[in-house]
């Protein structure tokens, strides 16, 4: 009898010891990972991003520069398309730049403290540190962390799985999932270089306008003639890039379409959708315009990464551009997260 009790005590102590070791192991790994990602003076990284939500999957190439304390430059380009967007933070503020449309918006924002993205490894480190229910699994060559998201789509996509290479202690992928743990976004890190710092001038947005001027000065005669002919046909201030577009609608079970109106203004078609109920909102959409010169335009609120594009969000509105269409959602009833849910659900078609 006494021997059996001793055996049970030994087994119980062994279980406690193993449990304690497992907890210590997770804390130790987490401390090393957070220290390596969060304490670097700067970094460069290249990644791919696949977005599976909202229709056909889309693939993007992402390039990130970060120099401490607060300089960032993120470029997102859709694969197979010559369309890119940049979000830049420098000493003058936060800018969202769309070179192909000659558009530049300036924000007085604390981004990326709000609305950060999973391709910013500092934000990932904060996600791991803040999650009290964090779970770590250990594989042969990797640590797998299951954590909650804390970004702009945390309500519709609350889960993420972060894979970390054991040898380098750097992230290799992030999978972001919806509430039933279906994969919505996958970010695959191709290259991460820690300790890289860029000079302040490399974060200056003026270089984008200078680049346009230089290109114009070095253009061939044929290119100059073509440019001049085009400019003669342009309206003062902006050019309509797309004359026709298909109407998009939010795919949401709580959105009730009350009215759809088409307005013609200065030869441009604008569609206005009105949704009623406790979560009432209005959606406006029209062909995007290309500016003749790239000058920063002040924008209220914060930049918000919607996955497929970078938009602007306030407490009562969210705006963005996608596939040649400008979108604007306005509401005094929706939260920021709900407005983002509307934006990310917009799909070409008809209301069911």
Coordinates of C-alpha atoms in Angstrom, one line a residue:
X1 CA 0.0 0.0 0.0
X2 CA 2.8 2.3 1.0
X3 CA 4.7 1.6 -2.2
X4 CA 1.6 2.4 -4.3
X5 CA 1.2 5.8 -2.6
X6 CA 4.9 6.6 -3.2
X7 CA 4.5 5.7 -6.9
X8 CA 1.4 7.9 -7.2
X9 CA 3.3 10.7 -5.5
X10 CA 6.3 10.3 -7.8
X11 CA 4.0 10.3 -10.9
X12 CA 2.1 13.3 -9.7
X13 CA 5.3 15.3 -9.1
X14 CA 6.6 14.3 -12.5
X15 CA 3.5 15.6 -14.1
X16 CA 3.8 18.9 -12.2
X17 CA 7.4 19.1 -13.2
X18 CA 6.7 18.5 -16.9
X19 CA 3.9 21.1 -16.8
X20 CA 6.1 23.6 -15.2
X21 CA 8.9 23.0 -17.7
X22 CA 6.4 23.4 -20.6
X23 CA 5.2 26.7 -19.3
X24 CA 8.7 27.9 -18.7
X25 CA 9.7 26.9 -22.2
X26 CA 6.9 28.9 -23.8
X27 CA 7.8 32.0 -21.6
X28 CA 11.5 31.6 -22.5
X29 CA 10.8 31.3 -26.3
X30 CA 8.4 34.2 -26.2
X31 CA 10.9 36.4 -24.4
X32 CA 13.6 35.6 -27.0
X33 CA 11.2 36.2 -29.9
X34 CA 9.8 39.4 -28.6
X35 CA 13.3 40.7 -27.8
X36 CA 14.6 39.9 -31.3
X37 CA 11.6 41.3 -33.2
X38 CA 10.9 44.3 -31.0
X39 CA 14.3 45.6 -30.0
X40 CA 16.0 45.8 -33.4
X41 CA 16.9 49.3 -34.5
X42 CA 15.5 48.7 -38.0
X43 CA 14.7 46.1 -40.5
X44 CA 13.8 45.3 -44.1
X45 CA 11.6 42.5 -45.2
X46 CA 9.9 41.0 -48.3
X47 CA 6.8 39.0 -48.1
X48 CA 3.9 37.7 -50.1
X49 CA 0.3 38.1 -49.0
X50 CA -2.6 35.9 -50.3
X51 CA -6.1 37.1 -49.5
X52 CA -8.8 34.5 -49.8
X53 CA -11.8 36.4 -48.5
X54 CA -14.2 38.4 -50.7
X55 CA -14.3 36.3 -53.9
X56 CA -11.3 35.1 -56.0
X57 CA -8.0 34.9 -54.1
X58 CA -5.6 37.7 -54.7
X59 CA -1.8 37.8 -54.3
X60 CA 0.3 40.7 -53.3
X61 CA 4.0 41.4 -52.9
X62 CA 4.9 43.4 -49.8
X63 CA 8.1 45.3 -49.0
X64 CA 8.7 46.9 -45.6
X65 CA 11.3 49.3 -44.3
X66 CA 11.4 50.3 -40.6
X67 CA 13.9 52.5 -38.8
X68 CA 13.5 53.3 -35.2
X69 CA 11.8 55.0 -33.6
X70 CA 8.9 55.8 -36.0
X71 CA 9.9 55.7 -39.6
X72 CA 8.1 53.2 -41.8
X73 CA 7.7 52.6 -45.5
X74 CA 5.4 49.8 -46.7
X75 CA 4.8 49.1 -50.4
X76 CA 2.0 46.7 -51.5
X77 CA 1.8 45.6 -55.1
X78 CA -0.8 43.2 -56.5
X79 CA 0.8 40.3 -58.4
X80 CA 0.5 40.7 -62.2
X81 CA -0.7 44.3 -62.0
X82 CA 1.3 47.5 -62.3
X83 CA -0.5 49.1 -59.4
X84 CA 1.1 49.7 -56.1
X85 CA 0.4 51.6 -52.9
X86 CA 2.7 52.9 -50.2
X87 CA 2.2 53.9 -46.7
X88 CA 5.0 56.1 -45.4
X89 CA 5.6 57.4 -41.9
X90 CA 8.3 60.1 -41.5
X91 CA 8.9 63.2 -39.4
X92 CA 6.2 65.1 -41.3
X93 CA 3.3 62.6 -40.7
X94 CA 1.8 59.6 -42.3
X95 CA 1.2 59.4 -46.0
X96 CA -0.6 57.0 -48.3
X97 CA 0.7 57.2 -51.9
X98 CA -0.7 55.7 -55.1
X99 CA 1.8 56.5 -57.8
X100 CA -0.2 55.3 -60.7
X101 CA -3.0 57.7 -59.8
X102 CA -0.7 60.6 -58.7
X103 CA -2.5 60.5 -55.4
X104 CA -1.0 61.3 -52.0
X105 CA -3.0 61.6 -48.7
X106 CA -1.5 63.0 -45.5
X107 CA -2.7 61.9 -42.0
X108 CA -2.0 63.3 -38.6
X109 CA -2.1 59.8 -37.2
X110 CA -0.2 57.5 -34.7
X111 CA -0.2 54.7 -37.3
X112 CA 0.9 51.9 -36.9
X113 CA -0.1 51.9 -33.2
X114 CA -3.6 51.7 -34.6
X115 CA -4.6 49.5 -37.6
X116 CA -1.3 47.8 -37.9
X117 CA -0.7 44.8 -40.2
X118 CA 0.7 41.3 -39.7
X119 CA 3.6 42.0 -42.0
X120 CA 5.0 44.5 -39.4
X121 CA 7.0 42.2 -37.1
X122 CA 6.9 44.7 -34.3
X123 CA 3.2 44.5 -34.3
X124 CA 3.4 40.7 -34.3
X125 CA 5.6 40.9 -31.2
X126 CA 3.0 43.0 -29.5
X127 CA 0.3 40.6 -30.4
X128 CA 2.2 37.7 -28.8
X129 CA 3.0 39.8 -25.7
X130 CA -0.6 41.0 -25.2
X131 CA -2.4 37.7 -25.6
X132 CA -3.0 36.2 -22.2
X133 CA -4.4 33.0 -23.8
X134 CA -1.5 32.5 -26.1
X135 CA -0.8 28.9 -27.0
X136 CA 2.6 27.6 -28.3
X137 CA 3.2 24.3 -30.0
X138 CA 6.6 23.0 -30.7
X139 CA 7.6 21.2 -33.9
X140 CA 10.9 19.8 -35.1
X141 CA 12.0 23.1 -36.9
X142 CA 9.4 25.6 -35.7
X143 CA 7.4 27.2 -32.9
X144 CA 3.7 27.6 -33.7
X145 CA 1.9 30.4 -31.8
X146 CA -1.9 30.6 -31.8
X147 CA -2.9 34.2 -30.9
X148 CA -5.7 36.7 -31.1
X149 CA -5.5 39.5 -33.7
X150 CA -5.6 43.1 -32.6
X151 CA -5.8 45.0 -35.9
X152 CA -8.5 46.6 -37.9
X153 CA -10.2 43.3 -38.8
X154 CA -10.1 41.7 -35.3
X155 CA -13.8 41.1 -35.2
X156 CA -14.3 39.4 -38.5
X157 CA -10.9 37.7 -38.4
X158 CA -10.1 37.1 -34.7
X159 CA -7.5 34.3 -34.9
X160 CA -4.0 34.1 -36.2
X161 CA -1.3 31.4 -36.3
X162 CA 2.3 32.6 -36.4
X163 CA 5.0 30.2 -37.4
X164 CA 8.6 31.0 -36.1
X165 CA 11.8 29.3 -37.3
X166 CA 13.6 27.6 -34.4
X167 CA 17.0 28.4 -35.7
X168 CA 16.6 32.1 -36.6
X169 CA 13.7 32.9 -34.3
X170 CA 12.2 34.9 -37.2
X171 CA 8.6 34.5 -38.4
X172 CA 8.1 32.4 -41.6
X173 CA 4.4 32.8 -42.0
X174 CA 1.2 34.3 -40.5
X175 CA -2.2 32.8 -41.2
X176 CA -5.2 34.9 -40.3
X177 CA -8.6 33.2 -39.8
X178 CA -12.2 34.0 -39.3
X179 CA -14.3 33.1 -36.3
X180 CA -14.7 29.5 -37.5
X181 CA -11.0 29.3 -38.1
X182 CA -11.2 29.3 -41.9
X183 CA -8.0 30.8 -43.5
X184 CA -8.6 34.3 -44.9
X185 CA -5.2 35.8 -45.2
X186 CA -1.7 34.1 -45.5
X187 CA 1.5 36.1 -45.2
X188 CA 4.7 34.3 -46.1
X189 CA 8.0 36.0 -45.2
X190 CA 10.6 35.6 -48.0
X191 CA 13.4 37.6 -46.5
X192 CA 13.9 39.5 -43.2
X193 CA 17.1 41.5 -42.4
X194 CA 17.3 42.9 -38.9
X195 CA 19.5 45.8 -38.0
X196 CA 19.0 47.7 -41.3
X197 CA 18.5 51.4 -41.0
X198 CA 17.7 53.9 -43.7
X199 CA 18.4 57.6 -43.7
X200 CA 15.5 60.0 -43.1
X201 CA 15.7 61.3 -46.7
X202 CA 14.8 57.8 -47.9
X203 CA 11.4 58.1 -46.2
X204 CA 10.7 61.5 -47.8
X205 CA 7.6 61.5 -50.0
X206 CA 8.9 64.3 -52.2
X207 CA 11.0 61.7 -54.0
X208 CA 7.8 60.3 -55.7
X209 CA 7.0 63.7 -57.3
X210 CA 10.7 64.2 -58.1
X211 CA 10.7 60.8 -59.8
X212 CA 7.8 61.9 -62.0
X213 CA 9.6 65.1 -63.0
X214 CA 12.8 63.3 -63.8
X215 CA 10.9 60.8 -65.9
X216 CA 9.2 63.6 -67.8
X217 CA 12.6 65.3 -68.5
X218 CA 14.2 62.1 -69.7
X219 CA 11.2 61.0 -71.9
X220 CA 11.7 60.3 -75.6
X221 CA 10.1 62.7 -78.1
X222 CA 7.4 60.2 -78.9
X223 CA 6.6 59.8 -75.2
X224 CA 6.5 63.6 -74.8
X225 CA 4.2 64.0 -77.8
X226 CA 1.9 61.3 -76.4
X227 CA 1.9 63.0 -73.0
X228 CA 1.1 66.4 -74.5
X229 CA -1.8 65.0 -76.6
X230 CA -3.1 63.3 -73.4
X231 CA -2.8 66.5 -71.4
X232 CA -4.7 68.4 -74.1
X233 CA -7.6 66.0 -73.6
X234 CA -7.6 66.1 -69.8
X235 CA -9.9 68.1 -67.7
X236 CA -8.4 70.6 -65.4
X237 CA -7.3 69.0 -62.1
X238 CA -8.1 65.3 -62.8
X239 CA -8.7 62.7 -65.4
X240 CA -11.4 60.0 -65.2
X241 CA -9.5 56.7 -65.5
X242 CA -12.6 54.4 -65.9
X243 CA -15.7 55.6 -67.8
X244 CA -17.8 52.6 -66.8
X245 CA -17.9 50.4 -63.7
X246 CA -20.0 47.7 -62.2
X247 CA -21.8 48.3 -58.9
X248 CA -20.6 46.5 -55.9
X249 CA -22.7 45.5 -52.9
X250 CA -21.8 44.5 -49.3
X251 CA -22.2 40.8 -48.7
X252 CA -23.6 40.9 -45.1
X253 CA -26.5 39.2 -43.5
X254 CA -27.3 42.3 -41.4
X255 CA -27.3 44.8 -44.3
X256 CA -30.8 45.7 -45.6
X257 CA -30.7 47.7 -48.9
X258 CA -33.4 50.4 -48.8
X259 CA -32.6 52.4 -51.9
X260 CA -30.2 52.5 -54.9
X261 CA -29.7 55.7 -56.8
X262 CA -27.6 56.6 -59.8
X263 CA -26.5 60.2 -60.2
X264 CA -24.9 61.7 -63.2
X265 CA -22.5 64.6 -62.4
X266 CA -20.1 66.2 -64.8
X267 CA -20.3 63.2 -67.1
X268 CA -19.5 60.8 -64.3
X269 CA -21.8 58.2 -62.9
X270 CA -22.1 57.8 -59.1
X271 CA -24.1 55.1 -57.4
X272 CA -25.5 55.7 -53.9
X273 CA -26.7 52.7 -51.8
X274 CA -28.7 53.4 -48.7
X275 CA -29.1 50.7 -46.0
X276 CA -31.6 51.1 -43.2
X277 CA -32.1 49.5 -39.7
X278 CA -30.2 49.7 -36.4
X279 CA -26.9 49.6 -38.4
X280 CA -27.8 52.1 -41.1
X281 CA -25.1 53.3 -43.5
X282 CA -24.6 54.7 -47.0
X283 CA -22.2 53.5 -49.7
X284 CA -21.1 55.8 -52.5
X285 CA -19.1 54.6 -55.5
X286 CA -17.8 56.2 -58.7
X287 CA -15.0 55.8 -61.2
X288 CA -11.6 56.7 -59.8
X289 CA -9.9 59.8 -61.1
X290 CA -6.2 60.4 -61.8
X291 CA -4.7 63.6 -60.6
X292 CA -2.5 65.6 -62.9
X293 CA 0.1 66.3 -60.2
X294 CA 1.0 64.6 -57.0
X295 CA 0.4 66.9 -54.1
X296 CA -0.4 65.8 -50.6
X297 CA -4.0 66.1 -49.6
X298 CA -4.9 66.3 -45.9
X299 CA -7.1 63.4 -44.9
X300 CA -8.9 63.0 -41.6
X301 CA -8.7 60.0 -39.4
X302 CA -6.2 57.2 -39.8
X303 CA -4.9 55.0 -42.7
X304 CA -6.4 51.6 -42.5
X305 CA -5.1 48.5 -44.3
X306 CA -8.1 46.6 -45.7
X307 CA -6.0 43.8 -47.0
X308 CA -6.7 44.5 -50.7
X309 CA -5.9 48.2 -50.4
X310 CA -5.0 51.0 -48.0
X311 CA -7.9 53.4 -47.2
X312 CA -8.8 56.1 -44.7
X313 CA -11.0 55.7 -41.7
X314 CA -12.6 58.0 -39.1
X315 CA -15.3 57.3 -36.5
X316 CA -18.0 57.9 -39.1
X317 CA -16.6 56.9 -42.4
X318 CA -14.2 54.8 -44.4
X319 CA -13.0 55.4 -48.0
X320 CA -10.8 53.5 -50.4
X321 CA -10.1 52.8 -54.1
X322 CA -10.2 49.4 -55.7
X323 CA -10.1 48.2 -59.4
X324 CA -10.7 51.7 -60.7
X325 CA -13.6 52.6 -58.4
X326 CA -13.6 55.1 -55.5
X327 CA -15.7 53.9 -52.5
X328 CA -17.0 55.9 -49.5
X329 CA -19.0 54.4 -46.6
X330 CA -20.6 56.8 -44.1
X331 CA -22.5 56.0 -40.9
X332 CA -23.2 57.3 -37.4
X333 CA -24.5 53.9 -36.4
X334 CA -21.5 51.6 -37.2
X335 CA -18.3 51.1 -35.3
X336 CA -15.0 51.3 -37.1
X337 CA -14.8 47.5 -37.1
X338 CA -18.3 47.3 -38.7
X339 CA -17.4 49.9 -41.3
X340 CA -14.3 47.8 -42.1
X341 CA -16.5 44.7 -42.3
X342 CA -18.7 46.5 -44.9
X343 CA -15.6 47.6 -46.9
X344 CA -14.0 44.1 -47.0
X345 CA -17.3 42.5 -48.0
X346 CA -18.0 44.7 -51.1
X347 CA -18.5 42.5 -54.1
X348 CA -19.5 43.1 -57.7
X349 CA -23.0 41.7 -58.4
X350 CA -26.5 42.2 -57.0
X351 CA -28.1 42.2 -53.6
X352 CA -29.6 38.8 -52.7

